[in-house]
Coordinates of N, CA, C and O in Angstrom, one line a residue:
M22 N 0.9 -1.1 -0.1 CA 0.1 -0.1 0.1 C 0.7 1.3 0.0 O 0.7 2.2 -0.7
R23 N 1.9 0.9 0.8 CA 2.7 2.7 0.8 C 3.8 3.0 -0.5 O 4.1 3.6 -1.1
L24 N 3.6 1.6 -1.1 CA 4.5 1.7 -2.6 C 3.6 2.5 -3.3 O 4.2 3.3 -4.2
V25 N 1.9 2.0 -3.4 CA 1.4 2.6 -4.3 C 1.3 4.3 -4.0 O 1.0 5.3 -5.0
V26 N 1.0 4.6 -2.6 CA 1.1 6.0 -2.4 C 2.3 6.8 -2.8 O 2.2 8.0 -3.4
K27 N 3.5 6.1 -2.6 CA 4.8 6.7 -3.0 C 4.8 6.8 -4.8 O 5.0 7.9 -5.1
A28 N 4.5 5.9 -5.2 CA 4.4 6.1 -6.8 C 3.2 7.3 -7.1 O 3.5 7.9 -8.4
A29 N 2.2 7.1 -6.6 CA 1.4 8.3 -6.9 C 1.8 9.9 -6.6 O 1.2 10.7 -7.0
A30 N 2.7 10.1 -5.4 CA 3.6 10.9 -5.0 C 4.3 11.3 -6.2 O 4.6 12.6 -6.5
L31 N 5.3 10.5 -6.6 CA 6.2 10.4 -7.8 C 5.5 10.7 -8.9 O 5.8 12.2 -9.8
A32 N 4.6 10.4 -9.4 CA 3.6 10.6 -10.5 C 3.4 12.4 -10.6 O 3.3 12.8 -11.6
A33 N 2.7 12.5 -9.4 CA 2.4 14.2 -9.4 C 3.1 14.9 -9.5 O 3.2 15.8 -10.2
G34 N 4.6 14.6 -8.8 CA 5.6 15.6 -8.8 C 6.1 15.6 -10.5 O 6.6 16.2 -10.9
A35 N 5.9 14.4 -11.0 CA 6.7 14.1 -12.3 C 5.7 14.9 -13.5 O 6.0 15.7 -14.3
T36 N 4.4 15.1 -13.1 CA 3.4 15.9 -13.9 C 3.6 17.0 -13.8 O 4.2 17.8 -14.6
G37 N 4.1 17.7 -12.7 CA 4.4 19.0 -12.5 C 5.7 19.5 -13.4 O 5.9 20.5 -14.1
L38 N 6.9 18.4 -13.2 CA 8.2 18.7 -14.2 C 7.5 18.6 -15.4 O 8.3 19.4 -16.3
F39 N 7.0 17.6 -16.0 CA 6.6 17.4 -17.6 C 5.8 18.6 -18.0 O 5.8 19.1 -19.2
S40 N 4.9 19.0 -16.9 CA 4.1 20.0 -17.7 C 5.0 21.5 -18.2 O 4.6 21.9 -19.0
R41 N 6.1 21.6 -17.5 CA 7.3 22.8 -18.0 C 8.0 22.4 -19.0 O 8.1 23.3 -19.9
V42 N 8.0 21.1 -19.4 CA 8.5 20.8 -20.9 C 7.8 21.1 -21.7 O 7.9 21.3 -23.1
Q43 N 6.3 21.1 -21.9 CA 5.3 21.2 -22.4 C 5.2 22.7 -23.0 O 4.1 23.0 -23.7
T44 N 5.8 23.2 -22.5 CA 5.6 24.7 -22.5 C 5.7 25.1 -24.2 O 6.4 24.9 -24.7
P45 N 4.9 26.0 -25.0 CA 4.6 26.1 -26.5 C 6.2 26.9 -26.8 O 6.7 27.6 -25.6
V46 N 6.6 26.7 -27.6 CA 7.7 27.2 -28.6 C 7.4 28.9 -28.9 O 6.4 29.0 -29.3
A47 N 8.4 29.7 -28.7 CA 8.3 30.9 -28.8 C 8.1 31.1 -30.4 O 8.2 30.3 -31.5
A48 N 6.9 32.5 -30.9 CA 6.7 32.6 -32.2 C 7.7 32.6 -33.0 O 9.2 33.4 -32.7
G49 N 8.1 32.3 -34.2 CA 9.4 32.5 -35.1 C 10.1 31.1 -35.2 O 10.9 30.9 -36.1
R50 N 10.2 30.2 -34.4 CA 10.6 28.8 -34.2 C 9.3 27.8 -34.7 O 8.8 27.6 -33.7
S51 N 9.3 27.6 -35.9 CA 8.4 26.5 -36.1 C 8.9 25.2 -36.8 O 9.8 25.6 -37.5
F52 N 8.3 24.4 -36.9 CA 8.6 23.4 -37.5 C 7.8 23.0 -38.7 O 6.5 23.6 -39.1
S53 N 8.8 23.5 -40.0 CA 7.9 23.4 -41.3 C 7.3 22.5 -41.9 O 8.1 21.1 -41.5
T54 N 6.2 22.1 -42.5 CA 5.4 21.3 -43.0 C 5.5 21.5 -44.3 O 4.8 20.6 -45.1
S55 N 6.2 22.0 -45.0 CA 6.5 22.1 -46.2 C 7.0 21.2 -47.0 O 7.7 20.6 -46.4
P56 N 6.8 21.0 -48.2 CA 7.5 19.6 -49.1 C 8.7 20.2 -49.3 O 9.3 21.0 -48.9
S57 N 9.4 18.8 -48.8 CA 11.2 19.0 -48.8 C 11.4 19.0 -50.2 O 10.8 18.6 -51.3
Q58 N 12.9 19.9 -50.4 CA 13.1 19.9 -51.8 C 13.2 18.5 -52.5 O 14.0 18.2 -53.6
H59 N 13.6 17.2 -51.4 CA 13.8 15.8 -52.3 C 12.7 14.9 -52.1 O 11.7 15.3 -51.3
Q60 N 12.1 14.2 -53.0 CA 11.1 13.2 -52.8 C 11.3 12.4 -51.9 O 12.8 11.7 -51.4
A61 N 10.3 11.8 -51.4 CA 10.6 10.6 -50.4 C 11.2 9.1 -51.2 O 11.1 9.2 -52.7
S62 N 12.0 8.4 -50.5 CA 12.4 7.0 -51.4 C 11.3 6.6 -52.1 O 9.8 6.5 -51.8
S63 N 11.8 6.0 -53.2 CA 10.8 5.6 -54.3 C 10.3 4.2 -53.9 O 11.1 3.5 -52.9
P64 N 9.5 3.7 -54.7 CA 8.9 2.4 -54.2 C 10.3 1.1 -54.3 O 10.2 0.0 -54.2
V65 N 11.2 1.2 -55.4 CA 12.0 0.2 -55.5 C 13.2 -0.1 -54.2 O 13.5 -0.8 -53.9
W66 N 13.2 1.2 -53.5 CA 13.7 0.9 -52.2 C 13.4 1.2 -50.8 O 12.2 2.2 -50.9
K67 N 13.7 1.0 -49.7 CA 12.8 1.5 -48.1 C 13.7 1.4 -47.4 O 14.6 0.6 -47.3
L68 N 13.7 2.7 -46.7 CA 14.6 3.1 -45.3 C 14.3 2.0 -44.1 O 12.6 1.9 -44.2
G69 N 15.2 1.6 -43.9 CA 14.7 0.8 -42.2 C 15.0 1.5 -41.2 O 14.4 3.0 -41.2
R70 N 15.4 0.8 -40.2 CA 15.6 1.1 -38.9 C 16.9 1.8 -38.6 O 17.8 1.4 -39.2
L71 N 17.0 2.6 -37.7 CA 18.6 3.3 -36.9 C 18.9 2.1 -36.8 O 19.1 1.2 -35.7
N72 N 20.4 1.7 -37.5 CA 21.2 0.6 -37.0 C 22.6 0.7 -35.8 O 22.5 0.1 -34.8
H73 N 23.1 2.1 -36.3 CA 23.7 2.7 -35.0 C 23.9 3.9 -35.3 O 23.9 4.5 -36.2
V74 N 24.8 4.4 -34.1 CA 25.4 5.9 -34.1 C 26.7 5.7 -33.5 O 27.2 4.7 -33.0
A75 N 27.8 6.2 -34.8 CA 28.8 6.0 -34.2 C 29.8 7.2 -33.6 O 29.3 8.5 -33.9
I76 N 30.4 7.0 -32.7 CA 31.1 8.0 -31.9 C 32.5 8.0 -32.2 O 33.1 6.7 -31.8
A77 N 33.3 8.8 -32.6 CA 34.4 9.0 -32.5 C 35.3 9.3 -31.1 O 34.7 10.3 -30.5
V78 N 36.3 8.5 -30.9 CA 36.9 8.4 -29.5 C 38.2 8.9 -29.4 O 39.1 8.2 -30.0
P79 N 38.8 9.6 -28.7 CA 40.3 9.3 -28.7 C 41.2 8.5 -28.2 O 42.2 8.2 -28.3
D80 N 40.3 7.8 -26.7 CA 40.7 6.7 -25.9 C 39.8 5.9 -26.0 O 38.7 5.7 -25.2
L81 N 40.0 4.5 -26.8 CA 39.1 3.8 -27.1 C 38.8 3.0 -25.5 O 37.8 2.4 -25.5
E82 N 39.5 2.2 -25.0 CA 39.6 1.7 -23.5 C 39.1 2.4 -22.8 O 37.9 1.8 -22.1
K83 N 39.2 4.0 -22.6 CA 38.5 4.7 -21.9 C 36.9 4.9 -22.0 O 36.2 4.6 -21.2
A84 N 36.6 4.8 -23.4 CA 34.9 5.1 -23.6 C 34.6 3.6 -23.6 O 33.5 3.8 -23.1
S85 N 35.2 2.7 -23.9 CA 34.7 1.2 -23.3 C 34.3 0.9 -22.1 O 33.2 0.6 -21.6
S86 N 35.3 1.0 -21.2 CA 35.2 1.3 -19.8 C 33.8 2.1 -19.4 O 33.1 1.7 -18.3
F87 N 33.7 3.2 -19.4 CA 32.7 4.0 -19.6 C 31.0 3.6 -20.0 O 30.3 3.2 -19.0
Y88 N 31.1 2.8 -21.2 CA 29.9 2.4 -21.4 C 29.5 1.0 -20.5 O 28.3 0.7 -20.2
R89 N 30.7 0.3 -20.4 CA 30.8 -1.1 -19.7 C 30.3 -0.8 -18.3 O 29.7 -1.4 -17.8
D90 N 31.4 -0.3 -17.6 CA 31.3 -0.4 -16.3 C 30.6 0.9 -15.5 O 30.1 0.7 -14.3
V91 N 30.5 1.9 -16.1 CA 29.7 3.1 -15.6 C 28.1 2.9 -16.0 O 27.2 2.5 -15.1
L92 N 27.9 2.5 -17.7 CA 26.5 2.2 -18.0 C 25.8 1.2 -17.8 O 24.7 1.0 -17.7
G93 N 26.8 0.0 -17.6 CA 26.2 -1.1 -17.9 C 26.0 -2.1 -19.1 O 25.5 -3.1 -19.2
A94 N 26.1 -1.5 -20.2 CA 26.2 -1.9 -21.5 C 26.7 -3.0 -22.0 O 27.9 -3.1 -21.2
Q95 N 26.5 -3.9 -22.9 CA 27.2 -5.0 -23.5 C 28.4 -4.3 -24.6 O 27.6 -3.7 -25.3
V96 N 29.4 -4.2 -24.1 CA 30.3 -3.8 -24.9 C 31.3 -5.2 -25.3 O 32.0 -5.9 -24.5
S97 N 31.6 -4.8 -26.7 CA 32.5 -6.0 -27.4 C 33.9 -5.6 -27.0 O 34.5 -4.6 -26.6
E98 N 34.9 -6.5 -27.9 CA 36.2 -6.4 -27.7 C 36.6 -5.2 -28.7 O 35.8 -5.3 -29.7
A99 N 37.5 -4.6 -28.7 CA 38.4 -3.9 -29.7 C 38.4 -4.8 -31.2 O 39.2 -5.7 -31.1
V100 N 38.0 -4.4 -32.4 CA 38.2 -5.3 -33.6 C 38.7 -4.3 -34.6 O 38.3 -3.0 -35.0
P101 N 39.8 -4.6 -35.0 CA 40.8 -3.9 -35.7 C 40.0 -3.8 -37.3 O 40.0 -5.2 -37.5
L102 N 39.7 -2.7 -38.1 CA 39.5 -3.2 -39.5 C 40.1 -2.1 -40.2 O 40.1 -1.2 -40.4
P103 N 41.3 -2.7 -40.6 CA 42.8 -1.9 -41.2 C 41.9 -1.2 -42.7 O 42.1 -0.3 -43.2
E104 N 41.0 -2.3 -43.2 CA 40.8 -1.7 -44.2 C 39.6 -0.7 -44.4 O 39.6 0.3 -45.6
H105 N 39.2 -0.3 -43.4 CA 38.3 1.1 -43.0 C 39.5 1.9 -42.0 O 39.0 2.9 -41.8
G106 N 40.6 1.6 -41.6 CA 41.3 2.6 -41.0 C 40.9 3.0 -39.4 O 41.2 4.0 -39.2
V107 N 40.2 1.6 -39.1 CA 39.5 2.0 -37.8 C 39.6 0.8 -36.8 O 39.5 -0.2 -37.4
S108 N 39.7 1.1 -35.5 CA 39.5 0.2 -34.5 C 38.3 0.4 -34.0 O 37.9 1.8 -33.8
V109 N 37.3 -0.4 -34.1 CA 36.1 -0.2 -33.5 C 35.3 -1.4 -32.3 O 35.5 -2.5 -32.1
V110 N 34.6 -0.7 -31.2 CA 34.0 -1.6 -30.1 C 32.6 -1.0 -30.4 O 32.1 -0.5 -30.7
F111 N 31.9 -2.3 -30.4 CA 30.6 -2.3 -30.9 C 29.4 -2.2 -29.3 O 30.0 -3.1 -28.5
V112 N 28.9 -1.3 -29.2 CA 28.2 -1.0 -27.9 C 26.5 -1.4 -28.1 O 26.3 -0.9 -28.9
N113 N 26.2 -2.8 -27.4 CA 24.7 -3.1 -27.6 C 23.8 -2.3 -26.7 O 24.1 -2.6 -25.5
L114 N 23.0 -1.6 -27.2 CA 21.9 -1.0 -26.5 C 20.5 -2.0 -26.5 O 19.4 -1.3 -26.0
G115 N 20.2 -3.0 -27.1 CA 19.5 -3.5 -26.9 C 18.6 -3.2 -28.4 O 18.2 -3.9 -29.3
N116 N 18.1 -1.6 -28.5 CA 17.0 -1.2 -29.7 C 17.8 -0.7 -30.7 O 17.6 -0.7 -31.9
T117 N 19.0 -0.5 -30.4 CA 20.0 -0.2 -31.2 C 21.2 -0.5 -30.6 O 21.5 -1.1 -30.0
K118 N 22.4 -0.1 -31.7 CA 23.8 -0.2 -31.2 C 24.8 1.1 -31.3 O 24.2 2.0 -32.1
M119 N 25.5 1.3 -30.6 CA 26.7 2.6 -30.9 C 28.1 1.6 -31.2 O 28.1 0.6 -30.7
E120 N 28.9 2.4 -32.0 CA 30.2 2.0 -32.3 C 30.9 3.3 -32.0 O 30.7 4.2 -32.0
L121 N 32.1 2.7 -30.9 CA 33.1 3.4 -30.5 C 34.3 3.4 -32.0 O 34.7 2.1 -31.8
L122 N 34.5 4.5 -32.6 CA 35.5 4.3 -33.3 C 36.7 5.0 -32.8 O 36.8 6.0 -32.8
H123 N 38.3 4.1 -33.3 CA 39.2 4.6 -33.1 C 40.2 4.7 -34.3 O 40.1 3.5 -35.0
P124 N 41.3 5.9 -34.6 CA 41.7 5.4 -35.7 C 42.9 4.4 -35.4 O 43.7 4.2 -34.6
L125 N 43.3 4.0 -36.6 CA 44.2 2.7 -37.2 C 45.2 3.7 -38.0 O 44.7 3.5 -39.0
G126 N 45.9 4.4 -37.5 CA 47.1 4.8 -38.6 C 46.3 6.3 -38.7 O 45.7 6.8 -38.6
S127 N 47.4 7.0 -39.3 CA 47.3 8.7 -39.0 C 46.7 9.3 -40.6 O 46.3 10.0 -40.5
D128 N 46.5 8.1 -41.2 CA 45.3 8.3 -42.8 C 44.2 8.1 -42.5 O 43.6 8.2 -43.2
S129 N 43.8 7.7 -41.4 CA 42.3 7.1 -41.1 C 41.2 8.3 -41.3 O 41.9 9.3 -40.5
P130 N 40.3 8.2 -41.5 CA 39.3 9.4 -41.5 C 38.9 9.8 -40.4 O 38.8 10.8 -40.1
I131 N 39.1 8.9 -39.2 CA 38.6 9.2 -38.0 C 39.6 9.9 -37.3 O 39.3 10.8 -36.5
A132 N 40.9 9.9 -37.6 CA 42.3 10.9 -37.3 C 41.9 11.8 -37.6 O 42.1 12.9 -36.7
G133 N 41.7 12.1 -38.7 CA 41.4 13.6 -39.2 C 40.2 14.3 -38.4 O 40.2 15.8 -38.4
F134 N 39.1 13.6 -38.3 CA 37.9 13.9 -37.2 C 38.3 14.3 -36.2 O 38.0 15.5 -35.3
L135 N 38.7 13.6 -35.4 CA 39.6 13.5 -33.7 C 40.6 15.0 -33.9 O 41.2 15.7 -33.0
Q136 N 41.5 15.2 -35.1 CA 42.1 16.2 -35.2 C 41.3 17.8 -35.2 O 41.5 18.6 -34.2
K137 N 40.0 17.7 -35.6 CA 39.0 18.7 -35.5 C 38.5 18.8 -34.2 O 37.9 19.7 -33.7
N138 N 38.2 17.5 -33.6 CA 37.2 17.4 -32.4 C 38.1 16.7 -31.3 O 38.0 15.3 -31.5
K139 N 39.1 17.4 -30.8 CA 39.8 16.7 -29.4 C 39.2 16.0 -28.7 O 40.0 14.8 -28.5
A140 N 37.8 16.2 -28.1 CA 37.5 15.2 -27.2 C 36.6 13.8 -27.8 O 36.0 13.2 -27.2
G141 N 36.6 14.1 -29.1 CA 35.8 12.9 -30.0 C 34.4 13.8 -30.2 O 34.1 14.8 -29.7
G142 N 33.5 12.8 -30.3 CA 32.1 13.3 -30.9 C 31.3 12.1 -31.8 O 31.7 11.0 -32.3
M143 N 30.2 12.8 -31.9 CA 29.2 12.1 -33.0 C 30.2 12.0 -34.6 O 30.3 13.1 -35.0
H144 N 30.0 10.9 -34.6 CA 30.7 10.8 -36.4 C 30.1 10.7 -37.1 O 29.9 11.3 -38.5
H145 N 28.9 9.6 -37.2 CA 27.8 9.4 -37.9 C 26.5 8.7 -37.6 O 26.5 8.2 -36.4
V146 N 25.6 8.6 -38.4 CA 24.5 7.9 -38.0 C 24.5 6.8 -39.3 O 24.5 7.0 -40.0
C147 N 23.8 5.6 -39.2 CA 23.7 4.7 -39.9 C 22.2 4.0 -39.7 O 21.8 3.8 -38.6
I148 N 21.5 4.3 -41.1 CA 20.3 3.5 -41.0 C 20.2 2.6 -42.4 O 20.9 2.9 -43.2
E149 N 19.5 1.5 -41.8 CA 19.5 0.4 -42.8 C 18.4 0.6 -44.0 O 17.2 1.6 -44.0
V150 N 18.9 0.1 -45.1 CA 18.0 0.1 -46.1 C 17.5 -1.2 -46.5 O 18.0 -2.2 -46.2
V151 N 16.2 -1.7 -46.5 CA 15.5 -2.6 -46.4 C 15.6 -3.6 -47.8 O 16.0 -4.7 -47.5
D152 N 15.4 -2.7 -48.9 CA 15.3 -3.8 -50.1 C 16.5 -3.9 -50.9 O 17.2 -4.7 -50.8
N153 N 17.2 -2.8 -51.3 CA 18.3 -2.6 -52.0 C 19.4 -1.6 -52.2 O 18.6 -0.5 -52.7
I154 N 20.5 -1.8 -51.6 CA 20.8 -0.5 -51.2 C 21.5 0.2 -52.8 O 21.4 1.5 -52.7
N155 N 21.6 -0.6 -54.1 CA 22.1 0.0 -55.0 C 21.4 1.0 -55.9 O 21.6 1.6 -56.1
A156 N 20.0 0.6 -55.6 CA 18.8 1.0 -56.0 C 18.5 2.5 -55.2 O 18.5 3.4 -55.9
A157 N 19.0 2.4 -54.0 CA 19.0 3.6 -53.1 C 19.6 4.6 -53.7 O 19.5 5.9 -53.8
V158 N 21.0 4.0 -53.8 CA 22.1 4.8 -54.6 C 21.6 5.4 -55.6 O 21.5 6.8 -55.6
M159 N 21.6 4.6 -56.5 CA 21.1 5.3 -57.8 C 20.0 6.4 -57.6 O 20.1 7.2 -58.0
D160 N 19.0 6.1 -57.1 CA 17.6 6.9 -56.7 C 18.2 8.2 -56.1 O 17.9 9.5 -56.6
L161 N 18.8 8.0 -55.1 CA 19.5 9.5 -54.0 C 20.5 10.3 -55.2 O 20.3 11.3 -55.1
K162 N 21.0 9.6 -56.1 CA 21.8 10.4 -57.2 C 20.9 11.0 -58.0 O 21.2 12.3 -58.2
K163 N 20.1 10.6 -58.3 CA 19.0 11.0 -59.3 C 18.7 12.4 -58.7 O 18.3 13.5 -59.2
Q164 N 18.2 12.2 -57.3 CA 18.0 13.3 -56.7 C 19.2 14.6 -55.9 O 18.7 15.5 -55.3
K165 N 20.2 14.2 -56.7 CA 21.4 15.1 -56.6 C 21.7 15.0 -54.6 O 22.8 16.1 -54.4
I166 N 21.8 13.7 -54.4 CA 22.5 13.3 -52.6 C 23.7 12.7 -53.1 O 23.7 11.7 -53.7
R167 N 24.7 13.6 -52.9 CA 26.3 13.0 -53.1 C 26.5 11.7 -52.2 O 26.0 11.7 -51.0
S168 N 27.3 10.8 -52.7 CA 28.1 9.7 -51.9 C 29.3 10.4 -51.6 O 29.9 10.6 -52.5
L169 N 29.9 9.6 -50.9 CA 31.4 9.9 -50.4 C 32.2 8.7 -51.5 O 33.5 8.7 -51.6
S170 N 31.6 7.7 -51.9 CA 32.2 6.9 -53.1 C 31.6 6.6 -54.1 O 30.6 6.9 -53.7
D171 N 31.7 6.0 -55.1 CA 31.0 5.6 -56.4 C 29.9 4.5 -55.9 O 28.9 4.4 -56.7
E172 N 30.6 3.5 -55.5 CA 29.5 2.4 -54.9 C 29.5 1.8 -53.6 O 30.7 2.0 -52.5
A173 N 28.6 0.8 -53.1 CA 28.7 0.3 -51.8 C 29.7 -0.6 -51.7 O 30.3 -0.7 -52.4
K174 N 30.2 -0.6 -50.2 CA 31.6 -1.4 -50.0 C 31.0 -1.8 -49.0 O 29.8 -1.8 -47.8
I175 N 31.8 -3.3 -48.2 CA 31.4 -3.8 -47.1 C 32.0 -3.3 -46.0 O 33.1 -3.0 -45.9
G176 N 30.7 -3.3 -45.2 CA 31.3 -2.3 -43.8 C 31.4 -3.2 -42.6 O 31.9 -4.4 -42.8
A177 N 31.5 -2.5 -41.5 CA 32.2 -3.3 -40.1 C 31.1 -4.6 -39.9 O 31.8 -5.5 -39.2
H178 N 29.6 -4.6 -40.6 CA 29.0 -5.7 -40.0 C 29.2 -6.5 -40.9 O 28.3 -7.6 -41.2
G179 N 29.9 -6.5 -42.2 CA 29.8 -7.4 -43.0 C 28.8 -7.4 -44.1 O 28.4 -8.2 -44.9
K180 N 28.3 -6.5 -44.0 CA 27.0 -5.9 -45.2 C 27.6 -4.8 -46.0 O 28.3 -3.8 -45.5
P181 N 27.0 -4.5 -47.1 CA 27.2 -3.2 -48.2 C 26.6 -2.3 -47.4 O 25.7 -2.0 -46.6
V182 N 27.5 -1.0 -47.5 CA 27.4 0.5 -47.0 C 27.8 1.2 -48.0 O 28.8 1.2 -48.8
I183 N 27.2 2.4 -47.7 CA 27.5 3.6 -48.5 C 27.8 4.9 -47.6 O 26.5 4.9 -46.8
F184 N 28.2 6.0 -47.9 CA 28.3 7.1 -46.7 C 27.9 8.2 -47.8 O 28.3 8.6 -48.8
L185 N 26.7 8.9 -47.0 CA 26.0 10.3 -48.0 C 26.5 11.5 -47.3 O 27.3 11.8 -46.2
H186 N 27.0 12.3 -48.2 CA 27.4 13.6 -48.3 C 27.1 14.4 -47.0 O 26.1 14.9 -47.5
P187 N 27.6 14.8 -45.9 CA 26.9 15.6 -45.0 C 26.6 16.8 -45.3 O 25.4 17.5 -45.0
K188 N 27.0 17.4 -46.4 CA 26.5 18.6 -46.9 C 25.3 18.4 -47.8 O 24.5 19.5 -47.8
D189 N 24.9 17.5 -48.3 CA 23.3 17.2 -48.6 C 22.3 16.6 -47.4 O 21.3 16.2 -48.0
C190 N 23.0 16.1 -46.4 CA 22.0 15.7 -45.5 C 21.9 16.3 -44.2 O 22.2 15.8 -43.0
G191 N 21.8 17.5 -44.4 CA 21.8 18.7 -43.1 C 22.4 18.7 -42.0 O 22.5 18.6 -40.8
G192 N 23.9 18.4 -42.5 CA 25.0 18.4 -42.0 C 25.7 17.2 -41.3 O 26.5 17.1 -40.2
V193 N 24.8 16.1 -41.3 CA 24.9 14.6 -41.1 C 25.5 13.9 -41.7 O 25.1 13.5 -42.7
L194 N 26.5 13.1 -41.1 CA 27.2 12.2 -42.4 C 26.3 11.0 -41.8 O 26.5 10.2 -40.7
V195 N 25.3 10.4 -43.2 CA 24.9 9.3 -43.0 C 25.4 8.0 -43.8 O 25.9 8.0 -44.7
E196 N 25.5 7.1 -42.9 CA 25.8 6.0 -43.7 C 24.8 5.1 -44.1 O 23.5 5.1 -42.9
L197 N 24.4 4.1 -45.1 CA 23.2 3.5 -45.5 C 23.7 2.0 -45.3 O 24.9 1.9 -45.9
E198 N 22.9 1.4 -44.7 CA 23.5 -0.1 -44.8 C 22.5 -1.4 -45.0 O 21.4 -1.1 -44.9
Q199 N 22.7 -1.9 -45.9 CA 21.9 -3.2 -46.6 C 21.6 -3.6 -45.3 O 22.3 -4.1 -44.5
A200 N 20.3 -4.1 -45.4 CA 19.7 -4.8 -44.1 C 19.9 -6.0 -44.1 O 20.0 -6.7 -45.1

């Protein structure tokens, strides 16, 4: 019975907290519902779920320890991927994953990222393509969305991937991965 009373009290306090969050946004800041300059994906291909968020880290062991020992996540051992110029640690979050990326060599794309962002940070998001990644790439090129390579390559999960240019994706490096 005491538990029910405590839960009700907590819920009442939470209601007050969340009511502040629901304050209307000031005029001038509105969500645009106007049509995008790009068309939605064609029937030839379909966008799937968020596969992972990749974080570039200057210290792979320290970052692994944080997610494993402090947050209690399932964390893999470091996996060197010389063909991509990185060592990667996979962090399983249940509904998605994170990849902790650390450079392998000075010409790694992650080394360049860490030169500009000494503390590390979000590097890219990876979204699955359900049907056909090659059809998706061709369709995106027709829509003037640039990719960082001419064709998909095999990624860290052993599946075809391609990166889309951040200047065409709202400043975000987007990786598409065949589901």
